[in-house]
Short mmCIF file of C-alpha atoms in Angstrom, two decimals:
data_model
loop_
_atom_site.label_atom_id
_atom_site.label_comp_id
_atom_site.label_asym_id
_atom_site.label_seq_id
_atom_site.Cartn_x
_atom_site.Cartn_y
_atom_site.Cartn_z
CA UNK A 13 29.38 39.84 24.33
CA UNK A 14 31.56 42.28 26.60
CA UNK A 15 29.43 42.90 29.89
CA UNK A 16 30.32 46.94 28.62
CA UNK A 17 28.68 46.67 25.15
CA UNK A 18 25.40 44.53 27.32
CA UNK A 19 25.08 47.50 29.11
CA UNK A 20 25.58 50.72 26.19
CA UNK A 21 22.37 48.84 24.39
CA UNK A 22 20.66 48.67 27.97
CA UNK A 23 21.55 52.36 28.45
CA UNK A 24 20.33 53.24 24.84
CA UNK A 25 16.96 50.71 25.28
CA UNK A 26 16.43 53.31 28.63
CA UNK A 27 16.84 56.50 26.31
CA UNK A 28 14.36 55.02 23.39
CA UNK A 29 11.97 54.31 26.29
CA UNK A 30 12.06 57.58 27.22
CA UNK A 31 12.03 59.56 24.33
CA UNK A 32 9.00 57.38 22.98
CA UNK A 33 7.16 57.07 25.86
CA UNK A 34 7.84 60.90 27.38
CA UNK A 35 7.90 62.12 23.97
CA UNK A 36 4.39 62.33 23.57
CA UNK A 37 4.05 64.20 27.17
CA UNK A 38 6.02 66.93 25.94
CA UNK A 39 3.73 67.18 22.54
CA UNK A 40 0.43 67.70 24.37
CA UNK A 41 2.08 70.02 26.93
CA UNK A 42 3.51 72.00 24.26
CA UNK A 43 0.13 71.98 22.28
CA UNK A 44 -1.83 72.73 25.04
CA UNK A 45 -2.52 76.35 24.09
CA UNK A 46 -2.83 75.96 20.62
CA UNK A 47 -5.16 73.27 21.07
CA UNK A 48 -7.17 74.17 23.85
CA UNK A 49 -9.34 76.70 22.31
CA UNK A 50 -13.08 77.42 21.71
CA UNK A 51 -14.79 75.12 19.79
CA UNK A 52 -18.12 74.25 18.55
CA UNK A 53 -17.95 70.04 19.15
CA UNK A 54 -21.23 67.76 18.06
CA UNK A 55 -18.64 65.02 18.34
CA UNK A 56 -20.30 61.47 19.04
CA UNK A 57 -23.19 62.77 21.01
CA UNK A 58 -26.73 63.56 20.00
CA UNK A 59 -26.63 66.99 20.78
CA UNK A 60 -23.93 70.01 19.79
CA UNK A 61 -21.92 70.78 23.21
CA UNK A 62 -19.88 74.08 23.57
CA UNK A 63 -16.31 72.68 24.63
CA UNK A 64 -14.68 75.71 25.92
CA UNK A 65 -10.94 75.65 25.57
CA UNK A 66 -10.89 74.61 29.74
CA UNK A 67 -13.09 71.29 28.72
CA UNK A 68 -10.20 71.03 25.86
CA UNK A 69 -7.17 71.33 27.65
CA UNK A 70 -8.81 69.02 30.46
CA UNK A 71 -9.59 66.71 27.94
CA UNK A 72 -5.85 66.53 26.61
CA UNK A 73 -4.03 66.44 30.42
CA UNK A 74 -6.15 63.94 31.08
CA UNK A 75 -4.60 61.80 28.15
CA UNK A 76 -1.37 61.61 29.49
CA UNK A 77 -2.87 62.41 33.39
CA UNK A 78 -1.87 58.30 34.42
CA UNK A 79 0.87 57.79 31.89
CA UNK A 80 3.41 60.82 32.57
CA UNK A 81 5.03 60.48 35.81
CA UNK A 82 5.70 56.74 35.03
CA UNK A 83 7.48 58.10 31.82
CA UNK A 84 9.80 60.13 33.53
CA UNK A 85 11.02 56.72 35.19
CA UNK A 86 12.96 55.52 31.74
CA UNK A 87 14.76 58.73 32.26
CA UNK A 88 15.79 58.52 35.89
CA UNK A 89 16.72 54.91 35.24
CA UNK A 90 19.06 55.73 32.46
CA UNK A 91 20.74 58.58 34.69
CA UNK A 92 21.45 56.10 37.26
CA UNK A 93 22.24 53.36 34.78
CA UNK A 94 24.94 55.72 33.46
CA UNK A 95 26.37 56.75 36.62
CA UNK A 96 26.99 53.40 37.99
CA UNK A 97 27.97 51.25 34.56
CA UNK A 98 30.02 54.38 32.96
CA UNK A 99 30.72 56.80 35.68
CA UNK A 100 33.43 58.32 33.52
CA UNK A 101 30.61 59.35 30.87
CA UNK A 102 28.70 60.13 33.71
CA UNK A 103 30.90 62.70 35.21
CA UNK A 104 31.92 64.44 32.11
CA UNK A 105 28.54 64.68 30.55
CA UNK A 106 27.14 66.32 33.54
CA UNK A 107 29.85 68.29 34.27
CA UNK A 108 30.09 69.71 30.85
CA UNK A 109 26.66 69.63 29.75
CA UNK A 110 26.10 71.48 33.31
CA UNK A 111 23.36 74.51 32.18
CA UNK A 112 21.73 72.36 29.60
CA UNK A 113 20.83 69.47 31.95
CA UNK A 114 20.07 71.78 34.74
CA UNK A 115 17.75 73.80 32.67
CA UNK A 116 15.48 70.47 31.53
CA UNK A 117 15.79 69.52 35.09
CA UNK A 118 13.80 72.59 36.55
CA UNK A 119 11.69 72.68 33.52
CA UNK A 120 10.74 68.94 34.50
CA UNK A 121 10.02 70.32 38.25
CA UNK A 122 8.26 73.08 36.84
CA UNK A 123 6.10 70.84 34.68
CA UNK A 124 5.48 68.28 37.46
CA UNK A 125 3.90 70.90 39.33
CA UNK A 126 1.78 72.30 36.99
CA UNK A 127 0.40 68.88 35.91
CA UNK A 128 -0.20 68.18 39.79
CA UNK A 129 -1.51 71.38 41.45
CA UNK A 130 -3.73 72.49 38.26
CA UNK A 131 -6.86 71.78 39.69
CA UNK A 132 -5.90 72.35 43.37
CA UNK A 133 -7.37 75.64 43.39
CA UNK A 134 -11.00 76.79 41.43
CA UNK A 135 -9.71 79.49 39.92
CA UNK A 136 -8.80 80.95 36.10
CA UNK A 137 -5.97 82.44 37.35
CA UNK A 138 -4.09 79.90 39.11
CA UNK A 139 -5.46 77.41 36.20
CA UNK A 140 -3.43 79.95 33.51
CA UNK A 141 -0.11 80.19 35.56
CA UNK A 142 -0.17 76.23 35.73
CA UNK A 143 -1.34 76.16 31.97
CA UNK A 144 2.12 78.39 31.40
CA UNK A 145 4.54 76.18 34.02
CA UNK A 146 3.15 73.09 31.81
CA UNK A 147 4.01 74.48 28.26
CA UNK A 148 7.32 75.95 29.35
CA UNK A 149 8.37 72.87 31.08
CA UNK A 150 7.10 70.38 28.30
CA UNK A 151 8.98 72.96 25.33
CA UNK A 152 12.15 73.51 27.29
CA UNK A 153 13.09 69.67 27.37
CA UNK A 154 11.99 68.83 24.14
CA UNK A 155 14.16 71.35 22.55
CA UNK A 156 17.22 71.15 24.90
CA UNK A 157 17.53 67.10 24.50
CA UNK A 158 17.91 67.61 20.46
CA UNK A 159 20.52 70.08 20.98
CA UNK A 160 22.25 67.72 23.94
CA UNK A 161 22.14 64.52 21.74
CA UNK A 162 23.55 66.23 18.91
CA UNK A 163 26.56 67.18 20.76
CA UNK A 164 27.19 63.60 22.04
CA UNK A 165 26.90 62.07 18.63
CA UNK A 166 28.77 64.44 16.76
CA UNK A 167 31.77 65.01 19.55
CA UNK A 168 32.73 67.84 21.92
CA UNK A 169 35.98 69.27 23.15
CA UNK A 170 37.50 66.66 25.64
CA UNK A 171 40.83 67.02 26.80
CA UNK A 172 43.13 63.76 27.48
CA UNK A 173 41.75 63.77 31.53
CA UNK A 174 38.52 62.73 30.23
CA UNK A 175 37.27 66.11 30.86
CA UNK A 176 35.00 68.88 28.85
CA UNK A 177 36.97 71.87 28.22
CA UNK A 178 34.39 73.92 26.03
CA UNK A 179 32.31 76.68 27.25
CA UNK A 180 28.43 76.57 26.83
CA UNK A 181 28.06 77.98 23.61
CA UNK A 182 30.37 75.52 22.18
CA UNK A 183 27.13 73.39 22.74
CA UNK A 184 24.89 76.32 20.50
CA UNK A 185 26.46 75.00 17.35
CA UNK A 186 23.75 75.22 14.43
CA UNK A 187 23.90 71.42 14.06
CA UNK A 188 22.77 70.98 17.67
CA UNK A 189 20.33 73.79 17.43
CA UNK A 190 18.98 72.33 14.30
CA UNK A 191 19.11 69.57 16.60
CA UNK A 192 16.60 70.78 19.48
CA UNK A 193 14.08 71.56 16.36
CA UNK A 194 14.31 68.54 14.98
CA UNK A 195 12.92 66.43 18.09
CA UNK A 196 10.57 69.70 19.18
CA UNK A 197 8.81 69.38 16.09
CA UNK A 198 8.92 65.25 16.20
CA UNK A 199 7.30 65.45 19.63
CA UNK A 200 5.01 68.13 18.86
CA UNK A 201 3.95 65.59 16.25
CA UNK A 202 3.62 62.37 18.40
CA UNK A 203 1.80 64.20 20.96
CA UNK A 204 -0.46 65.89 18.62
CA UNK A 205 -1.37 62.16 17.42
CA UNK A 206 -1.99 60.94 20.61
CA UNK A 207 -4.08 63.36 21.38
CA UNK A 208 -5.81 62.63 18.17
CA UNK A 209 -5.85 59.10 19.40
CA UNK A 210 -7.23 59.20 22.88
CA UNK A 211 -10.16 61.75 22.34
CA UNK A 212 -12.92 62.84 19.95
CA UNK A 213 -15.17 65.02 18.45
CA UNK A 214 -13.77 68.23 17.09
CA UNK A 215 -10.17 68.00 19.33
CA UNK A 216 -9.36 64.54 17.76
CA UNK A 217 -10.00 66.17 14.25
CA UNK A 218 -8.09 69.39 15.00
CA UNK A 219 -5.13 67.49 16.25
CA UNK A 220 -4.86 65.03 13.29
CA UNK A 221 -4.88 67.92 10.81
CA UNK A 222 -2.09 69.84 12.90
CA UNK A 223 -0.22 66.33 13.57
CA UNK A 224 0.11 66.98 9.93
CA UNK A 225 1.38 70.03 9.39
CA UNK A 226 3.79 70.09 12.07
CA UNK A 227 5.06 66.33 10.57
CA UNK A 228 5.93 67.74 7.24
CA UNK A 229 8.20 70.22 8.41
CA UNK A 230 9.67 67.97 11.19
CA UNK A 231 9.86 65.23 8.30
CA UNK A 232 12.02 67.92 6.48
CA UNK A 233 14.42 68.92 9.34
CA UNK A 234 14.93 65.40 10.78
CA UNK A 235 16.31 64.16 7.33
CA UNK A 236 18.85 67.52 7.21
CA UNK A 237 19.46 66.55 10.78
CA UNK A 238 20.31 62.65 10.52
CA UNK A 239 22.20 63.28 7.21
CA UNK A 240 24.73 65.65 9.13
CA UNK A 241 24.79 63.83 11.57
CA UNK A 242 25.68 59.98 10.20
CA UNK A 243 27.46 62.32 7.57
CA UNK A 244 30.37 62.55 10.42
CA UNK A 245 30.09 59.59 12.04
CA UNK A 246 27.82 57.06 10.64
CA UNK A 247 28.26 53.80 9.11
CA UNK A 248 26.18 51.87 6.89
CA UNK A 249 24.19 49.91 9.95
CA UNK A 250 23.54 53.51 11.38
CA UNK A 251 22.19 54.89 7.91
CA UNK A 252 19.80 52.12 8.03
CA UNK A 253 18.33 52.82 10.75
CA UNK A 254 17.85 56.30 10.34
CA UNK A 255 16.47 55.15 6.93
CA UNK A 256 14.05 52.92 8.35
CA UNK A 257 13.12 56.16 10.97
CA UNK A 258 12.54 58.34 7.85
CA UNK A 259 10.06 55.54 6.24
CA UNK A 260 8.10 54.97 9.75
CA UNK A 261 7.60 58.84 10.02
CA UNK A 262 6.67 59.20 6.14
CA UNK A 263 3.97 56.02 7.19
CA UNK A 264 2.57 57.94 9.79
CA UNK A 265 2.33 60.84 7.91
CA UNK A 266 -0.05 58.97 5.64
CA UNK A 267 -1.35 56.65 8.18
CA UNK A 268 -2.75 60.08 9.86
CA UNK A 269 -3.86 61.72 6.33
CA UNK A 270 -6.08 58.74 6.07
CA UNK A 271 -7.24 59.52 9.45
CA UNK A 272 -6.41 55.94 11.35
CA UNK A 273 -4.89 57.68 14.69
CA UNK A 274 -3.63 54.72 15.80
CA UNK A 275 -1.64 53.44 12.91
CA UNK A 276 -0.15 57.24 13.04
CA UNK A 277 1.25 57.00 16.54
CA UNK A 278 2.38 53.48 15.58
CA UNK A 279 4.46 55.44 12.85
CA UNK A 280 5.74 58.29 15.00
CA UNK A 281 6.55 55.72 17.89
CA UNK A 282 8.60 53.66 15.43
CA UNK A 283 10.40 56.94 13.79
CA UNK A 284 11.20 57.98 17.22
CA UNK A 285 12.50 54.83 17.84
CA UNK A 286 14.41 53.98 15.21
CA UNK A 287 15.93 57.52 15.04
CA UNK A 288 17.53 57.26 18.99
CA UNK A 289 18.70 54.09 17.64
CA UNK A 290 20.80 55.20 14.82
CA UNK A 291 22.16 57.56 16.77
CA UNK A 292 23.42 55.45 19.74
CA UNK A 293 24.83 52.52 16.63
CA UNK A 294 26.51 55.84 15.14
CA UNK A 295 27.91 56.80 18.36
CA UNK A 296 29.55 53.32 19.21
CA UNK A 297 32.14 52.35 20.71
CA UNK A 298 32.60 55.95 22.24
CA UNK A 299 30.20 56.87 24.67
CA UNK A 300 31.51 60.47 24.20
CA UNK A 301 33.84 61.27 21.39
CA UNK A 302 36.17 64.02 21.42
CA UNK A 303 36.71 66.95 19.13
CA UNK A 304 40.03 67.69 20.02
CA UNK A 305 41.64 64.11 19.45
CA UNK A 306 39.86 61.16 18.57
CA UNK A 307 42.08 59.25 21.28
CA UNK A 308 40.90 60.86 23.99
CA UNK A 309 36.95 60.23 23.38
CA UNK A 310 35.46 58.12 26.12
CA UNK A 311 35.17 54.91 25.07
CA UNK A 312 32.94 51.90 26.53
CA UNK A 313 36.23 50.56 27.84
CA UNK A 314 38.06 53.27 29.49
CA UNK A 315 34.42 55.05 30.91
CA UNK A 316 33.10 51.91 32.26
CA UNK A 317 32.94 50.60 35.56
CA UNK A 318 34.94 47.04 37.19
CA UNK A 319 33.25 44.18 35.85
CA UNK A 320 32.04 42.80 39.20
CA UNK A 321 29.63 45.97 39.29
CA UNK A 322 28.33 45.50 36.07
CA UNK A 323 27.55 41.68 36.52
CA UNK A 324 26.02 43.02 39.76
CA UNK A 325 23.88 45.57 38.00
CA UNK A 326 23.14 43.36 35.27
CA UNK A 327 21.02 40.85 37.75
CA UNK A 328 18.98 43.30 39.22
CA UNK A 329 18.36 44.29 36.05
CA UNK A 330 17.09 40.79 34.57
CA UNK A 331 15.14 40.53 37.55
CA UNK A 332 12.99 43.90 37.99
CA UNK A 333 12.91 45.03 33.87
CA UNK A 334 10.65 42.75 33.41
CA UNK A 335 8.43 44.09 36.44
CA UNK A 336 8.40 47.74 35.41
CA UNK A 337 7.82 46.45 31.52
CA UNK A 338 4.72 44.67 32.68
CA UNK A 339 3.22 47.57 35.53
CA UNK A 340 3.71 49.97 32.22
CA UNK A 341 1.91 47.91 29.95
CA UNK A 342 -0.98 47.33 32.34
CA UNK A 343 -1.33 51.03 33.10
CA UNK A 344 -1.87 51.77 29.21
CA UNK A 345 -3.65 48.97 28.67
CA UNK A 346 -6.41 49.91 31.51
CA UNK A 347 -6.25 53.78 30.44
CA UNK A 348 -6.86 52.87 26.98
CA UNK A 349 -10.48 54.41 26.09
CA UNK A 350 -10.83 57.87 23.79
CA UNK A 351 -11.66 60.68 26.26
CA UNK A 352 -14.98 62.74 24.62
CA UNK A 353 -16.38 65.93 26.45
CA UNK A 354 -18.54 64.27 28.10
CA UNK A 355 -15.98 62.49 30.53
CA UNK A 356 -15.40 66.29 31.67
CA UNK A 357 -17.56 67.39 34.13
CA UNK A 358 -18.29 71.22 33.98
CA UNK A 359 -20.20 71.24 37.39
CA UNK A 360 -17.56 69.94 39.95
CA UNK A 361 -14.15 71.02 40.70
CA UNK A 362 -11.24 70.30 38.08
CA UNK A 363 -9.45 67.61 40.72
CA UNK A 364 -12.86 65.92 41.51
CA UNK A 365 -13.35 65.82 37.58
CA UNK A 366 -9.99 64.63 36.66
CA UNK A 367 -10.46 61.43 39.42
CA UNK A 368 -13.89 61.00 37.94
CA UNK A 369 -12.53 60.75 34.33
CA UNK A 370 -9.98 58.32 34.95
CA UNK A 371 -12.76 56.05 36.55
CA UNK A 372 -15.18 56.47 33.67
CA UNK A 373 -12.00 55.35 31.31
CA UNK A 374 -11.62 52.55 33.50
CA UNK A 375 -14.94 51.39 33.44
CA UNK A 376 -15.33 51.74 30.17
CA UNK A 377 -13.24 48.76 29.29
#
């Protein structure tokens, strides 16, 4: 196998790492208002408890509190991946795809400090303006990589320099807008079931049942979406896999119905999967077709780097993959406890009470 084709499946691994992993972060961000109401809880303990919506929301950052800023890693390792094995699909994706990708990139800033400075300060105030930087920044990305995806797959005007020559609305097309709702409402969904997975009571319940709802109509887009989309440039191992996608999300669907959380997020982890998949087999072997002429789409030939650079890159990656694989799995296998309302102190300050949750999850093991 060509060292070029080695490293398109490497880049595309990267990308269903990242939607899989950060997908759920951008679910519970975008949730967190809807979810983190008033509620009534009896949960697992003997006695009722009032969870305010504060206890709620704390209870769902603190889900994804150890697991987020390690998820953002798949995508800054794909970035780089792409700039140094295809610099030619490097430069013209982010030189054409300029506003999109600098729009997710402050959202992600925006998010980062939200998740981090939240409980720097005691106060309702500062605690709602970080509640807003969180939700923007989760929704922003979630929508915007749906509608920058689309565009790769499908093709975009690319002149014979290797060069986008469209505007930004060419990228507004209803197919890539149709796009961005698709994998909003697919990672509204997997982070709704992880939340329904890593806590209890009456927030485990409440995200199940809207894990649900929001499914169905993501179920509905998504098979719109991928039927457009392999319409134009599938082939029958691309169908497949977006067929496979459809059945894992349909599984979860049920999986969640019959309320076994964990089965669900198998489901949505596998649709997700499996769906970034047949989109990367559709795309090959362009990297970046063009609209304009097929013959001048970026290829994994003429966008890829000299062969002594990928060999290069292809050692360091056999050698620290399997590092970053294994710190990964050890951080979700130690954070791997439910998180009930009684891991959220109501008597100490939100940073003391986020430290002291993470320990109680680790000592619960």
């Amino acid at each position: 196998m060509e060292l070029t084709t080695v490293w398109f499946i490497l880049i595309a691994v990267l990308w269903v790492g990242y939607f899989v992993l950060e997908g759920f972060d951008y679910g519970v961000g975008t949730l967190l208002p809807v979810l983190g109401r008033d509620e009534t809880d009896a949960g697992t303990d003997t006695d009722a408890v009032r969870h305010t919506g504060e206890t709620r929301r704390r209870q769902m950052l603190s889900s994804i509190g150890p697991f987020w800023d390690g998820n953002e890693v798949w995508l800054l390792t794909a970035g780089g991946a792409t700039f140094a094995a295809f610099p030619h699909w490097y430069a013209t994706l982010f030189s054409g795809f300029y506003l999109p990708l600098l729009l997710i990139l402050v959202a992600l800033i925006v998010r980062g400090i939200g998740l981090e400075y939240r409980g720097k300060v005691d106060s309702r105030t500062w605690r709602a303006r970080m509640d807003a930087m969180i939700v923007v920044g989760s929704f922003l990305p979630a929508l915007l990589w749906g509608v920058a995806f689309t565009n790769i797959v499908v093709g975009v005007p690319i002149d014979q320099d290797m060069e986008y020559v469209g505007g930004f609305f060419n990228l507004l097309n209803p197919l890539a807008l149709l796009g961005g709702l698709v994998t909003l409402t697919l990672f509204v969904t997997h982070g709704a079931l992880f939340v329904a997975l890593k806590t209890d009571g009456r927030l485990r319940h409440d995200a199940r049942a809207l894990g649900l709802k929001v499914g169905v109509v993501s179920a509905a887009l998504a098979v719109v979406w991928l039927g457009l989309v392999h319409a134009r440039t599938g082939d029958l191992v691309s169908w497949t896999a977006a067929g496979l996608a459809a059945a894992a999300f349909v599984g979860a669907l049920v999986m969640a119905w019959r309320g076994r959380e964990g089965w669900a997020f198998a489901g949505t982890f596998g649709a997700i999967a499996l769906a970034t998949v047949s989109l990367f087999l559709a795309l090959f072997p362009d990297v970046m077709p063009s609209s304009l002429d097929p013959a001048w789409s970026l290829t994994v030939e003429n966008a890829s780097s000299s062969q002594k650079t990928l060999g290069i890159m292809t050692v360091v990656a056999v050698i620290f993959t399997p590092i970053v694989l294994l710190y990964q799995s050890w951080t979700y296998w130690t954070f791997r406890k439910r998180i009930s309302g009684h891991h959220i102190p109501t008597d100490v300050h939100p940073a003391a009470a986020t430290e002291e949750t993470r320990a109680a999850l680790a000592g619960e093991r």
